[in-house]
mmCIF file of the C-alpha atoms, coordinates in Angstrom:
data_MODEL
# 
_entry.id   MODEL 
# 
loop_
_atom_site.group_PDB 
_atom_site.id 
_atom_site.type_symbol 
_atom_site.label_atom_id 
_atom_site.label_alt_id 
_atom_site.label_comp_id 
_atom_site.label_asym_id 
_atom_site.label_entity_id 
_atom_site.label_seq_id 
_atom_site.pdbx_PDB_ins_code 
_atom_site.Cartn_x 
_atom_site.Cartn_y 
_atom_site.Cartn_z 
_atom_site.occupancy 
_atom_site.B_iso_or_equiv 
_atom_site.pdbx_formal_charge 
_atom_site.auth_seq_id 
_atom_site.auth_comp_id 
_atom_site.auth_asym_id 
_atom_site.auth_atom_id 
_atom_site.pdbx_PDB_model_num 
ATOM 1   C CA . UNK A 1 1   ? -16.103 -20.685 -4.883  1.00 0.00 ? 1   UNK A CA 1 
ATOM 2   C CA . UNK A 1 2   ? -14.218 -22.839 -2.334  1.00 0.00 ? 2   UNK A CA 1 
ATOM 3   C CA . UNK A 1 3   ? -10.547 -21.675 -0.290  1.00 0.00 ? 3   UNK A CA 1 
ATOM 4   C CA . UNK A 1 4   ? -7.354  -23.605 -0.780  1.00 0.00 ? 4   UNK A CA 1 
ATOM 5   C CA . UNK A 1 5   ? -4.691  -23.430 2.117   1.00 0.00 ? 5   UNK A CA 1 
ATOM 6   C CA . UNK A 1 6   ? -1.367  -22.567 1.115   1.00 0.00 ? 6   UNK A CA 1 
ATOM 7   C CA . UNK A 1 7   ? 1.610   -23.076 3.208   1.00 0.00 ? 7   UNK A CA 1 
ATOM 8   C CA . UNK A 1 8   ? 5.267   -21.677 2.613   1.00 0.00 ? 8   UNK A CA 1 
ATOM 9   C CA . UNK A 1 9   ? 7.256   -23.867 0.839   1.00 0.00 ? 9   UNK A CA 1 
ATOM 10  C CA . UNK A 1 10  ? 10.313  -21.303 0.615   1.00 0.00 ? 10  UNK A CA 1 
ATOM 11  C CA . UNK A 1 11  ? 11.746  -18.549 0.029   1.00 0.00 ? 11  UNK A CA 1 
ATOM 12  C CA . UNK A 1 12  ? 14.763  -17.795 -2.904  1.00 0.00 ? 12  UNK A CA 1 
ATOM 13  C CA . UNK A 1 13  ? 16.512  -15.188 -4.756  1.00 0.00 ? 13  UNK A CA 1 
ATOM 14  C CA . UNK A 1 14  ? 14.929  -14.106 -7.852  1.00 0.00 ? 14  UNK A CA 1 
ATOM 15  C CA . UNK A 1 15  ? 16.934  -14.902 -11.041 1.00 0.00 ? 15  UNK A CA 1 
ATOM 16  C CA . UNK A 1 16  ? 14.747  -12.409 -12.702 1.00 0.00 ? 16  UNK A CA 1 
ATOM 17  C CA . UNK A 1 17  ? 14.412  -9.266  -10.727 1.00 0.00 ? 17  UNK A CA 1 
ATOM 18  C CA . UNK A 1 18  ? 17.021  -7.917  -8.589  1.00 0.00 ? 18  UNK A CA 1 
ATOM 19  C CA . UNK A 1 19  ? 17.094  -7.264  -5.273  1.00 0.00 ? 19  UNK A CA 1 
ATOM 20  C CA . UNK A 1 20  ? 13.696  -9.326  -4.926  1.00 0.00 ? 20  UNK A CA 1 
ATOM 21  C CA . UNK A 1 21  ? 12.909  -12.793 -3.865  1.00 0.00 ? 21  UNK A CA 1 
ATOM 22  C CA . UNK A 1 22  ? 10.535  -15.195 -5.083  1.00 0.00 ? 22  UNK A CA 1 
ATOM 23  C CA . UNK A 1 23  ? 7.796   -16.219 -2.351  1.00 0.00 ? 23  UNK A CA 1 
ATOM 24  C CA . UNK A 1 24  ? 6.852   -20.208 -2.586  1.00 0.00 ? 24  UNK A CA 1 
ATOM 25  C CA . UNK A 1 25  ? 3.417   -20.702 -1.557  1.00 0.00 ? 25  UNK A CA 1 
ATOM 26  C CA . UNK A 1 26  ? 2.180   -24.536 -2.181  1.00 0.00 ? 26  UNK A CA 1 
ATOM 27  C CA . UNK A 1 27  ? -1.377  -26.139 -1.758  1.00 0.00 ? 27  UNK A CA 1 
ATOM 28  C CA . UNK A 1 28  ? -1.833  -28.327 1.483   1.00 0.00 ? 28  UNK A CA 1 
ATOM 29  C CA . UNK A 1 29  ? -3.550  -30.860 -0.175  1.00 0.00 ? 29  UNK A CA 1 
ATOM 30  C CA . UNK A 1 30  ? -1.840  -30.591 -4.000  1.00 0.00 ? 30  UNK A CA 1 
ATOM 31  C CA . UNK A 1 31  ? 1.143   -30.462 -5.789  1.00 0.00 ? 31  UNK A CA 1 
ATOM 32  C CA . UNK A 1 32  ? 1.103   -26.710 -6.915  1.00 0.00 ? 32  UNK A CA 1 
ATOM 33  C CA . UNK A 1 33  ? 2.848   -23.853 -6.334  1.00 0.00 ? 33  UNK A CA 1 
ATOM 34  C CA . UNK A 1 34  ? 1.829   -20.379 -6.009  1.00 0.00 ? 34  UNK A CA 1 
ATOM 35  C CA . UNK A 1 35  ? 5.479   -18.215 -6.636  1.00 0.00 ? 35  UNK A CA 1 
ATOM 36  C CA . UNK A 1 36  ? 4.859   -14.334 -5.144  1.00 0.00 ? 36  UNK A CA 1 
ATOM 37  C CA . UNK A 1 37  ? 8.308   -11.686 -5.945  1.00 0.00 ? 37  UNK A CA 1 
ATOM 38  C CA . UNK A 1 38  ? 8.235   -10.033 -2.736  1.00 0.00 ? 38  UNK A CA 1 
ATOM 39  C CA . UNK A 1 39  ? 10.914  -7.432  -2.050  1.00 0.00 ? 39  UNK A CA 1 
ATOM 40  C CA . UNK A 1 40  ? 14.117  -7.881  0.416   1.00 0.00 ? 40  UNK A CA 1 
ATOM 41  C CA . UNK A 1 41  ? 12.925  -6.043  3.399   1.00 0.00 ? 41  UNK A CA 1 
ATOM 42  C CA . UNK A 1 42  ? 9.652   -8.670  3.030   1.00 0.00 ? 42  UNK A CA 1 
ATOM 43  C CA . UNK A 1 43  ? 11.623  -11.769 2.303   1.00 0.00 ? 43  UNK A CA 1 
ATOM 44  C CA . UNK A 1 44  ? 13.603  -10.683 5.409   1.00 0.00 ? 44  UNK A CA 1 
ATOM 45  C CA . UNK A 1 45  ? 10.719  -10.407 8.201   1.00 0.00 ? 45  UNK A CA 1 
ATOM 46  C CA . UNK A 1 46  ? 9.177   -13.192 6.539   1.00 0.00 ? 46  UNK A CA 1 
ATOM 47  C CA . UNK A 1 47  ? 12.187  -15.595 7.567   1.00 0.00 ? 47  UNK A CA 1 
ATOM 48  C CA . UNK A 1 48  ? 12.998  -13.706 10.765  1.00 0.00 ? 48  UNK A CA 1 
ATOM 49  C CA . UNK A 1 49  ? 9.369   -15.217 11.950  1.00 0.00 ? 49  UNK A CA 1 
ATOM 50  C CA . UNK A 1 50  ? 10.267  -18.476 10.518  1.00 0.00 ? 50  UNK A CA 1 
ATOM 51  C CA . UNK A 1 51  ? 13.519  -18.804 12.452  1.00 0.00 ? 51  UNK A CA 1 
ATOM 52  C CA . UNK A 1 52  ? 13.689  -20.108 15.418  1.00 0.00 ? 52  UNK A CA 1 
ATOM 53  C CA . UNK A 1 53  ? 17.160  -18.971 16.605  1.00 0.00 ? 53  UNK A CA 1 
ATOM 54  C CA . UNK A 1 54  ? 17.545  -15.477 15.476  1.00 0.00 ? 54  UNK A CA 1 
ATOM 55  C CA . UNK A 1 55  ? 15.770  -12.811 17.382  1.00 0.00 ? 55  UNK A CA 1 
ATOM 56  C CA . UNK A 1 56  ? 15.794  -9.021  16.819  1.00 0.00 ? 56  UNK A CA 1 
ATOM 57  C CA . UNK A 1 57  ? 16.494  -6.942  19.684  1.00 0.00 ? 57  UNK A CA 1 
ATOM 58  C CA . UNK A 1 58  ? 14.063  -4.435  18.609  1.00 0.00 ? 58  UNK A CA 1 
ATOM 59  C CA . UNK A 1 59  ? 10.717  -5.313  17.045  1.00 0.00 ? 59  UNK A CA 1 
ATOM 60  C CA . UNK A 1 60  ? 10.208  -5.029  13.422  1.00 0.00 ? 60  UNK A CA 1 
ATOM 61  C CA . UNK A 1 61  ? 7.630   -3.782  11.680  1.00 0.00 ? 61  UNK A CA 1 
ATOM 62  C CA . UNK A 1 62  ? 5.616   -6.787  11.978  1.00 0.00 ? 62  UNK A CA 1 
ATOM 63  C CA . UNK A 1 63  ? 6.311   -7.802  15.217  1.00 0.00 ? 63  UNK A CA 1 
ATOM 64  C CA . UNK A 1 64  ? 5.354   -4.584  16.264  1.00 0.00 ? 64  UNK A CA 1 
ATOM 65  C CA . UNK A 1 65  ? 1.671   -5.061  14.237  1.00 0.00 ? 65  UNK A CA 1 
ATOM 66  C CA . UNK A 1 66  ? 1.441   -8.479  16.446  1.00 0.00 ? 66  UNK A CA 1 
ATOM 67  C CA . UNK A 1 67  ? 2.432   -6.589  19.288  1.00 0.00 ? 67  UNK A CA 1 
ATOM 68  C CA . UNK A 1 68  ? 0.129   -3.766  19.085  1.00 0.00 ? 68  UNK A CA 1 
ATOM 69  C CA . UNK A 1 69  ? -2.890  -6.508  17.599  1.00 0.00 ? 69  UNK A CA 1 
ATOM 70  C CA . UNK A 1 70  ? -2.360  -8.254  20.826  1.00 0.00 ? 70  UNK A CA 1 
ATOM 71  C CA . UNK A 1 71  ? -2.448  -5.202  22.935  1.00 0.00 ? 71  UNK A CA 1 
ATOM 72  C CA . UNK A 1 72  ? -5.348  -4.093  22.123  1.00 0.00 ? 72  UNK A CA 1 
ATOM 73  C CA . UNK A 1 73  ? -7.181  -8.044  21.572  1.00 0.00 ? 73  UNK A CA 1 
ATOM 74  C CA . UNK A 1 74  ? -7.380  -7.729  18.016  1.00 0.00 ? 74  UNK A CA 1 
ATOM 75  C CA . UNK A 1 75  ? -6.676  -11.236 16.729  1.00 0.00 ? 75  UNK A CA 1 
ATOM 76  C CA . UNK A 1 76  ? -5.707  -12.254 12.314  1.00 0.00 ? 76  UNK A CA 1 
ATOM 77  C CA . UNK A 1 77  ? -8.306  -15.522 11.861  1.00 0.00 ? 77  UNK A CA 1 
ATOM 78  C CA . UNK A 1 78  ? -6.535  -15.995 8.247   1.00 0.00 ? 78  UNK A CA 1 
ATOM 79  C CA . UNK A 1 79  ? -4.834  -14.361 5.609   1.00 0.00 ? 79  UNK A CA 1 
ATOM 80  C CA . UNK A 1 80  ? -6.907  -14.463 1.945   1.00 0.00 ? 80  UNK A CA 1 
ATOM 81  C CA . UNK A 1 81  ? -4.862  -14.027 -1.591  1.00 0.00 ? 81  UNK A CA 1 
ATOM 82  C CA . UNK A 1 82  ? -8.048  -13.049 -3.451  1.00 0.00 ? 82  UNK A CA 1 
ATOM 83  C CA . UNK A 1 83  ? -7.225  -11.119 -6.443  1.00 0.00 ? 83  UNK A CA 1 
ATOM 84  C CA . UNK A 1 84  ? -4.339  -11.616 -9.290  1.00 0.00 ? 84  UNK A CA 1 
ATOM 85  C CA . UNK A 1 85  ? -4.137  -8.395  -11.831 1.00 0.00 ? 85  UNK A CA 1 
ATOM 86  C CA . UNK A 1 86  ? -1.582  -7.766  -14.351 1.00 0.00 ? 86  UNK A CA 1 
ATOM 87  C CA . UNK A 1 87  ? 0.766   -10.036 -12.211 1.00 0.00 ? 87  UNK A CA 1 
ATOM 88  C CA . UNK A 1 88  ? 0.350   -8.705  -8.999  1.00 0.00 ? 88  UNK A CA 1 
ATOM 89  C CA . UNK A 1 89  ? -1.293  -10.340 -6.160  1.00 0.00 ? 89  UNK A CA 1 
ATOM 90  C CA . UNK A 1 90  ? -3.690  -8.379  -3.948  1.00 0.00 ? 90  UNK A CA 1 
ATOM 91  C CA . UNK A 1 91  ? -4.646  -9.871  -0.426  1.00 0.00 ? 91  UNK A CA 1 
ATOM 92  C CA . UNK A 1 92  ? -6.880  -10.047 2.340   1.00 0.00 ? 92  UNK A CA 1 
ATOM 93  C CA . UNK A 1 93  ? -6.411  -10.104 6.680   1.00 0.00 ? 93  UNK A CA 1 
ATOM 94  C CA . UNK A 1 94  ? -9.388  -11.033 8.113   1.00 0.00 ? 94  UNK A CA 1 
ATOM 95  C CA . UNK A 1 95  ? -9.516  -9.851  11.626  1.00 0.00 ? 95  UNK A CA 1 
ATOM 96  C CA . UNK A 1 96  ? -11.906 -10.547 14.561  1.00 0.00 ? 96  UNK A CA 1 
ATOM 97  C CA . UNK A 1 97  ? -12.027 -8.178  17.722  1.00 0.00 ? 97  UNK A CA 1 
ATOM 98  C CA . UNK A 1 98  ? -14.485 -9.035  20.184  1.00 0.00 ? 98  UNK A CA 1 
ATOM 99  C CA . UNK A 1 99  ? -16.483 -11.133 17.897  1.00 0.00 ? 99  UNK A CA 1 
ATOM 100 C CA . UNK A 1 100 ? -16.537 -8.042  15.225  1.00 0.00 ? 100 UNK A CA 1 
ATOM 101 C CA . UNK A 1 101 ? -15.269 -9.454  12.114  1.00 0.00 ? 101 UNK A CA 1 
ATOM 102 C CA . UNK A 1 102 ? -13.024 -6.522  10.121  1.00 0.00 ? 102 UNK A CA 1 
ATOM 103 C CA . UNK A 1 103 ? -11.455 -7.388  6.398   1.00 0.00 ? 103 UNK A CA 1 
ATOM 104 C CA . UNK A 1 104 ? -8.582  -5.314  5.915   1.00 0.00 ? 104 UNK A CA 1 
ATOM 105 C CA . UNK A 1 105 ? -6.499  -4.604  2.523   1.00 0.00 ? 105 UNK A CA 1 
ATOM 106 C CA . UNK A 1 106 ? -2.790  -5.550  2.453   1.00 0.00 ? 106 UNK A CA 1 
ATOM 107 C CA . UNK A 1 107 ? -0.102  -6.612  0.306   1.00 0.00 ? 107 UNK A CA 1 
ATOM 108 C CA . UNK A 1 108 ? 0.098   -10.240 -0.120  1.00 0.00 ? 108 UNK A CA 1 
ATOM 109 C CA . UNK A 1 109 ? 4.149   -9.799  1.456   1.00 0.00 ? 109 UNK A CA 1 
ATOM 110 C CA . UNK A 1 110 ? 2.719   -8.056  4.395   1.00 0.00 ? 110 UNK A CA 1 
ATOM 111 C CA . UNK A 1 111 ? -0.064  -10.381 4.713   1.00 0.00 ? 111 UNK A CA 1 
ATOM 112 C CA . UNK A 1 112 ? 2.442   -13.630 4.747   1.00 0.00 ? 112 UNK A CA 1 
ATOM 113 C CA . UNK A 1 113 ? 4.643   -12.098 7.050   1.00 0.00 ? 113 UNK A CA 1 
ATOM 114 C CA . UNK A 1 114 ? 1.811   -10.844 9.523   1.00 0.00 ? 114 UNK A CA 1 
ATOM 115 C CA . UNK A 1 115 ? -0.054  -14.844 9.012   1.00 0.00 ? 115 UNK A CA 1 
ATOM 116 C CA . UNK A 1 116 ? 3.723   -16.361 10.661  1.00 0.00 ? 116 UNK A CA 1 
ATOM 117 C CA . UNK A 1 117 ? 3.394   -14.492 13.210  1.00 0.00 ? 117 UNK A CA 1 
ATOM 118 C CA . UNK A 1 118 ? -0.158  -15.043 14.179  1.00 0.00 ? 118 UNK A CA 1 
ATOM 119 C CA . UNK A 1 119 ? -0.043  -18.987 12.935  1.00 0.00 ? 119 UNK A CA 1 
ATOM 120 C CA . UNK A 1 120 ? -2.685  -17.737 10.640  1.00 0.00 ? 120 UNK A CA 1 
ATOM 121 C CA . UNK A 1 121 ? -3.746  -20.071 8.005   1.00 0.00 ? 121 UNK A CA 1 
ATOM 122 C CA . UNK A 1 122 ? -3.528  -18.596 4.347   1.00 0.00 ? 122 UNK A CA 1 
ATOM 123 C CA . UNK A 1 123 ? -5.620  -19.338 1.277   1.00 0.00 ? 123 UNK A CA 1 
ATOM 124 C CA . UNK A 1 124 ? -6.208  -18.560 -2.284  1.00 0.00 ? 124 UNK A CA 1 
ATOM 125 C CA . UNK A 1 125 ? -9.075  -19.454 -5.155  1.00 0.00 ? 125 UNK A CA 1 
ATOM 126 C CA . UNK A 1 126 ? -9.404  -22.000 -7.125  1.00 0.00 ? 126 UNK A CA 1 
ATOM 127 C CA . UNK A 1 127 ? -8.904  -19.710 -10.036 1.00 0.00 ? 127 UNK A CA 1 
ATOM 128 C CA . UNK A 1 128 ? -5.991  -18.119 -9.080  1.00 0.00 ? 128 UNK A CA 1 
ATOM 129 C CA . UNK A 1 129 ? -3.628  -21.264 -8.663  1.00 0.00 ? 129 UNK A CA 1 
ATOM 130 C CA . UNK A 1 130 ? -5.427  -22.079 -11.822 1.00 0.00 ? 130 UNK A CA 1 
ATOM 131 C CA . UNK A 1 131 ? -3.925  -18.992 -13.298 1.00 0.00 ? 131 UNK A CA 1 
ATOM 132 C CA . UNK A 1 132 ? -0.537  -18.248 -11.953 1.00 0.00 ? 132 UNK A CA 1 
ATOM 133 C CA . UNK A 1 133 ? 0.151   -22.134 -10.171 1.00 0.00 ? 133 UNK A CA 1 
ATOM 134 C CA . UNK A 1 134 ? 2.845   -23.717 -11.353 1.00 0.00 ? 134 UNK A CA 1 
ATOM 135 C CA . UNK A 1 135 ? 3.925   -27.961 -10.496 1.00 0.00 ? 135 UNK A CA 1 
ATOM 136 C CA . UNK A 1 136 ? 7.518   -27.941 -9.235  1.00 0.00 ? 136 UNK A CA 1 
ATOM 137 C CA . UNK A 1 137 ? 9.639   -30.786 -10.422 1.00 0.00 ? 137 UNK A CA 1 
ATOM 138 C CA . UNK A 1 138 ? 11.051  -32.896 -7.656  1.00 0.00 ? 138 UNK A CA 1 
ATOM 139 C CA . UNK A 1 139 ? 14.126  -31.605 -7.432  1.00 0.00 ? 139 UNK A CA 1 
ATOM 140 C CA . UNK A 1 140 ? 12.790  -28.061 -7.966  1.00 0.00 ? 140 UNK A CA 1 
ATOM 141 C CA . UNK A 1 141 ? 11.260  -29.066 -4.744  1.00 0.00 ? 141 UNK A CA 1 
ATOM 142 C CA . UNK A 1 142 ? 14.032  -30.331 -2.907  1.00 0.00 ? 142 UNK A CA 1 
ATOM 143 C CA . UNK A 1 143 ? 16.245  -27.039 -4.036  1.00 0.00 ? 143 UNK A CA 1 
ATOM 144 C CA . UNK A 1 144 ? 13.367  -24.479 -2.396  1.00 0.00 ? 144 UNK A CA 1 
ATOM 145 C CA . UNK A 1 145 ? 13.294  -26.803 0.575   1.00 0.00 ? 145 UNK A CA 1 
ATOM 146 C CA . UNK A 1 146 ? 17.172  -26.782 1.203   1.00 0.00 ? 146 UNK A CA 1 
ATOM 147 C CA . UNK A 1 147 ? 17.298  -23.370 0.619   1.00 0.00 ? 147 UNK A CA 1 
ATOM 148 C CA . UNK A 1 148 ? 14.752  -22.417 3.079   1.00 0.00 ? 148 UNK A CA 1 
ATOM 149 C CA . UNK A 1 149 ? 13.520  -25.271 5.597   1.00 0.00 ? 149 UNK A CA 1 
ATOM 150 C CA . UNK A 1 150 ? 12.098  -23.101 8.549   1.00 0.00 ? 150 UNK A CA 1 
ATOM 151 C CA . UNK A 1 151 ? 14.534  -24.991 10.772  1.00 0.00 ? 151 UNK A CA 1 
ATOM 152 C CA . UNK A 1 152 ? 17.277  -23.781 9.280   1.00 0.00 ? 152 UNK A CA 1 
ATOM 153 C CA . UNK A 1 153 ? 16.330  -20.717 6.572   1.00 0.00 ? 153 UNK A CA 1 
ATOM 154 C CA . UNK A 1 154 ? 19.344  -18.677 4.577   1.00 0.00 ? 154 UNK A CA 1 
ATOM 155 C CA . UNK A 1 155 ? 17.930  -16.291 2.373   1.00 0.00 ? 155 UNK A CA 1 
ATOM 156 C CA . UNK A 1 156 ? 20.654  -15.133 -0.268  1.00 0.00 ? 156 UNK A CA 1 
ATOM 157 C CA . UNK A 1 157 ? 21.117  -11.087 0.708   1.00 0.00 ? 157 UNK A CA 1 
ATOM 158 C CA . UNK A 1 158 ? 23.905  -10.322 -1.896  1.00 0.00 ? 158 UNK A CA 1 
ATOM 159 C CA . UNK A 1 159 ? 24.038  -6.871  -1.841  1.00 0.00 ? 159 UNK A CA 1 
ATOM 160 C CA . UNK A 1 160 ? 25.384  -6.816  1.998   1.00 0.00 ? 160 UNK A CA 1 
ATOM 161 C CA . UNK A 1 161 ? 28.660  -4.169  2.162   1.00 0.00 ? 161 UNK A CA 1 
ATOM 162 C CA . UNK A 1 162 ? 31.305  -6.494  0.780   1.00 0.00 ? 162 UNK A CA 1 
ATOM 163 C CA . UNK A 1 163 ? 33.658  -5.862  4.060   1.00 0.00 ? 163 UNK A CA 1 
ATOM 164 C CA . UNK A 1 164 ? 30.898  -7.610  6.480   1.00 0.00 ? 164 UNK A CA 1 
ATOM 165 C CA . UNK A 1 165 ? 31.092  -10.728 3.538   1.00 0.00 ? 165 UNK A CA 1 
ATOM 166 C CA . UNK A 1 166 ? 34.270  -11.960 5.929   1.00 0.00 ? 166 UNK A CA 1 
ATOM 167 C CA . UNK A 1 167 ? 35.722  -15.320 5.409   1.00 0.00 ? 167 UNK A CA 1 
ATOM 168 C CA . UNK A 1 168 ? 34.112  -17.214 8.897   1.00 0.00 ? 168 UNK A CA 1 
ATOM 169 C CA . UNK A 1 169 ? 36.248  -20.380 7.986   1.00 0.00 ? 169 UNK A CA 1 
ATOM 170 C CA . UNK A 1 170 ? 39.085  -19.106 10.135  1.00 0.00 ? 170 UNK A CA 1 
ATOM 171 C CA . UNK A 1 171 ? 37.029  -18.261 13.360  1.00 0.00 ? 171 UNK A CA 1 
ATOM 172 C CA . UNK A 1 172 ? 36.428  -19.948 16.003  1.00 0.00 ? 172 UNK A CA 1 
ATOM 173 C CA . UNK A 1 173 ? 33.351  -21.479 17.083  1.00 0.00 ? 173 UNK A CA 1 
ATOM 174 C CA . UNK A 1 174 ? 33.047  -19.044 20.354  1.00 0.00 ? 174 UNK A CA 1 
ATOM 175 C CA . UNK A 1 175 ? 34.033  -16.361 18.021  1.00 0.00 ? 175 UNK A CA 1 
ATOM 176 C CA . UNK A 1 176 ? 31.288  -17.156 15.904  1.00 0.00 ? 176 UNK A CA 1 
ATOM 177 C CA . UNK A 1 177 ? 29.260  -16.883 18.691  1.00 0.00 ? 177 UNK A CA 1 
ATOM 178 C CA . UNK A 1 178 ? 30.513  -13.682 19.387  1.00 0.00 ? 178 UNK A CA 1 
ATOM 179 C CA . UNK A 1 179 ? 30.059  -12.215 16.050  1.00 0.00 ? 179 UNK A CA 1 
ATOM 180 C CA . UNK A 1 180 ? 26.347  -13.826 15.886  1.00 0.00 ? 180 UNK A CA 1 
ATOM 181 C CA . UNK A 1 181 ? 25.345  -11.965 18.899  1.00 0.00 ? 181 UNK A CA 1 
ATOM 182 C CA . UNK A 1 182 ? 26.418  -8.466  17.558  1.00 0.00 ? 182 UNK A CA 1 
ATOM 183 C CA . UNK A 1 183 ? 24.937  -8.935  14.345  1.00 0.00 ? 183 UNK A CA 1 
ATOM 184 C CA . UNK A 1 184 ? 21.495  -9.274  15.898  1.00 0.00 ? 184 UNK A CA 1 
ATOM 185 C CA . UNK A 1 185 ? 22.230  -6.578  18.137  1.00 0.00 ? 185 UNK A CA 1 
ATOM 186 C CA . UNK A 1 186 ? 23.117  -4.035  15.041  1.00 0.00 ? 186 UNK A CA 1 
ATOM 187 C CA . UNK A 1 187 ? 20.133  -5.985  13.225  1.00 0.00 ? 187 UNK A CA 1 
ATOM 188 C CA . UNK A 1 188 ? 22.448  -6.471  10.517  1.00 0.00 ? 188 UNK A CA 1 
ATOM 189 C CA . UNK A 1 189 ? 19.900  -9.804  9.904   1.00 0.00 ? 189 UNK A CA 1 
ATOM 190 C CA . UNK A 1 190 ? 21.319  -10.749 6.319   1.00 0.00 ? 190 UNK A CA 1 
ATOM 191 C CA . UNK A 1 191 ? 24.991  -11.245 7.979   1.00 0.00 ? 191 UNK A CA 1 
ATOM 192 C CA . UNK A 1 192 ? 23.509  -12.899 10.947  1.00 0.00 ? 192 UNK A CA 1 
ATOM 193 C CA . UNK A 1 193 ? 22.013  -15.393 8.896   1.00 0.00 ? 193 UNK A CA 1 
ATOM 194 C CA . UNK A 1 194 ? 25.117  -16.358 7.372   1.00 0.00 ? 194 UNK A CA 1 
ATOM 195 C CA . UNK A 1 195 ? 27.240  -16.604 10.332  1.00 0.00 ? 195 UNK A CA 1 
ATOM 196 C CA . UNK A 1 196 ? 24.533  -18.628 11.500  1.00 0.00 ? 196 UNK A CA 1 
ATOM 197 C CA . UNK A 1 197 ? 24.500  -21.171 8.281   1.00 0.00 ? 197 UNK A CA 1 
ATOM 198 C CA . UNK A 1 198 ? 28.299  -21.124 9.173   1.00 0.00 ? 198 UNK A CA 1 
ATOM 199 C CA . UNK A 1 199 ? 27.714  -22.441 12.509  1.00 0.00 ? 199 UNK A CA 1 
ATOM 200 C CA . UNK A 1 200 ? 24.996  -24.747 11.321  1.00 0.00 ? 200 UNK A CA 1 
ATOM 201 C CA . UNK A 1 201 ? 27.768  -26.814 9.123   1.00 0.00 ? 201 UNK A CA 1 
ATOM 202 C CA . UNK A 1 202 ? 29.974  -27.155 12.102  1.00 0.00 ? 202 UNK A CA 1 
ATOM 203 C CA . UNK A 1 203 ? 27.344  -28.928 14.459  1.00 0.00 ? 203 UNK A CA 1 
# 
């Protein structure tokens, strides 16, 4: 069965599962999308990998995997979402080292987070898209893209400590940039994303 290449369309807060996020993949040559429920950590990891402005001072788990792989000359060729059972997606990392190819079983959320770091293509099979793929209306597509455009990604982390959800409107750009740098150093990426969004609004 032929493989269908997918791309990341966006990430949005799940309306059906508290504390979870919907990763939306879409076929490159078609209009179907594949929504996958993932955890907050994995959503954050994918968002940071797509982000161009925020860089963690220390490597996240998926960054460590990338460094480890590069050190030992292991390349991730592709990710394949190969099975869907009871609403759970199963994926494989196709790895290569010194001409030898290996296939490793992995959670789909981890596979996507790793694929983004390696610029590896993401594939699935026609039967999986037939079972779980949906056609989004234009309005829904625009809503997802506005939420998580790779150039301006903003995850709606709703469980951030209320004390950290300060009103940024009274702060100057200089103060916002200082708080952004501090949030990154403290590895508080949820807060950093919110501050970055406030800075973007004023640009």
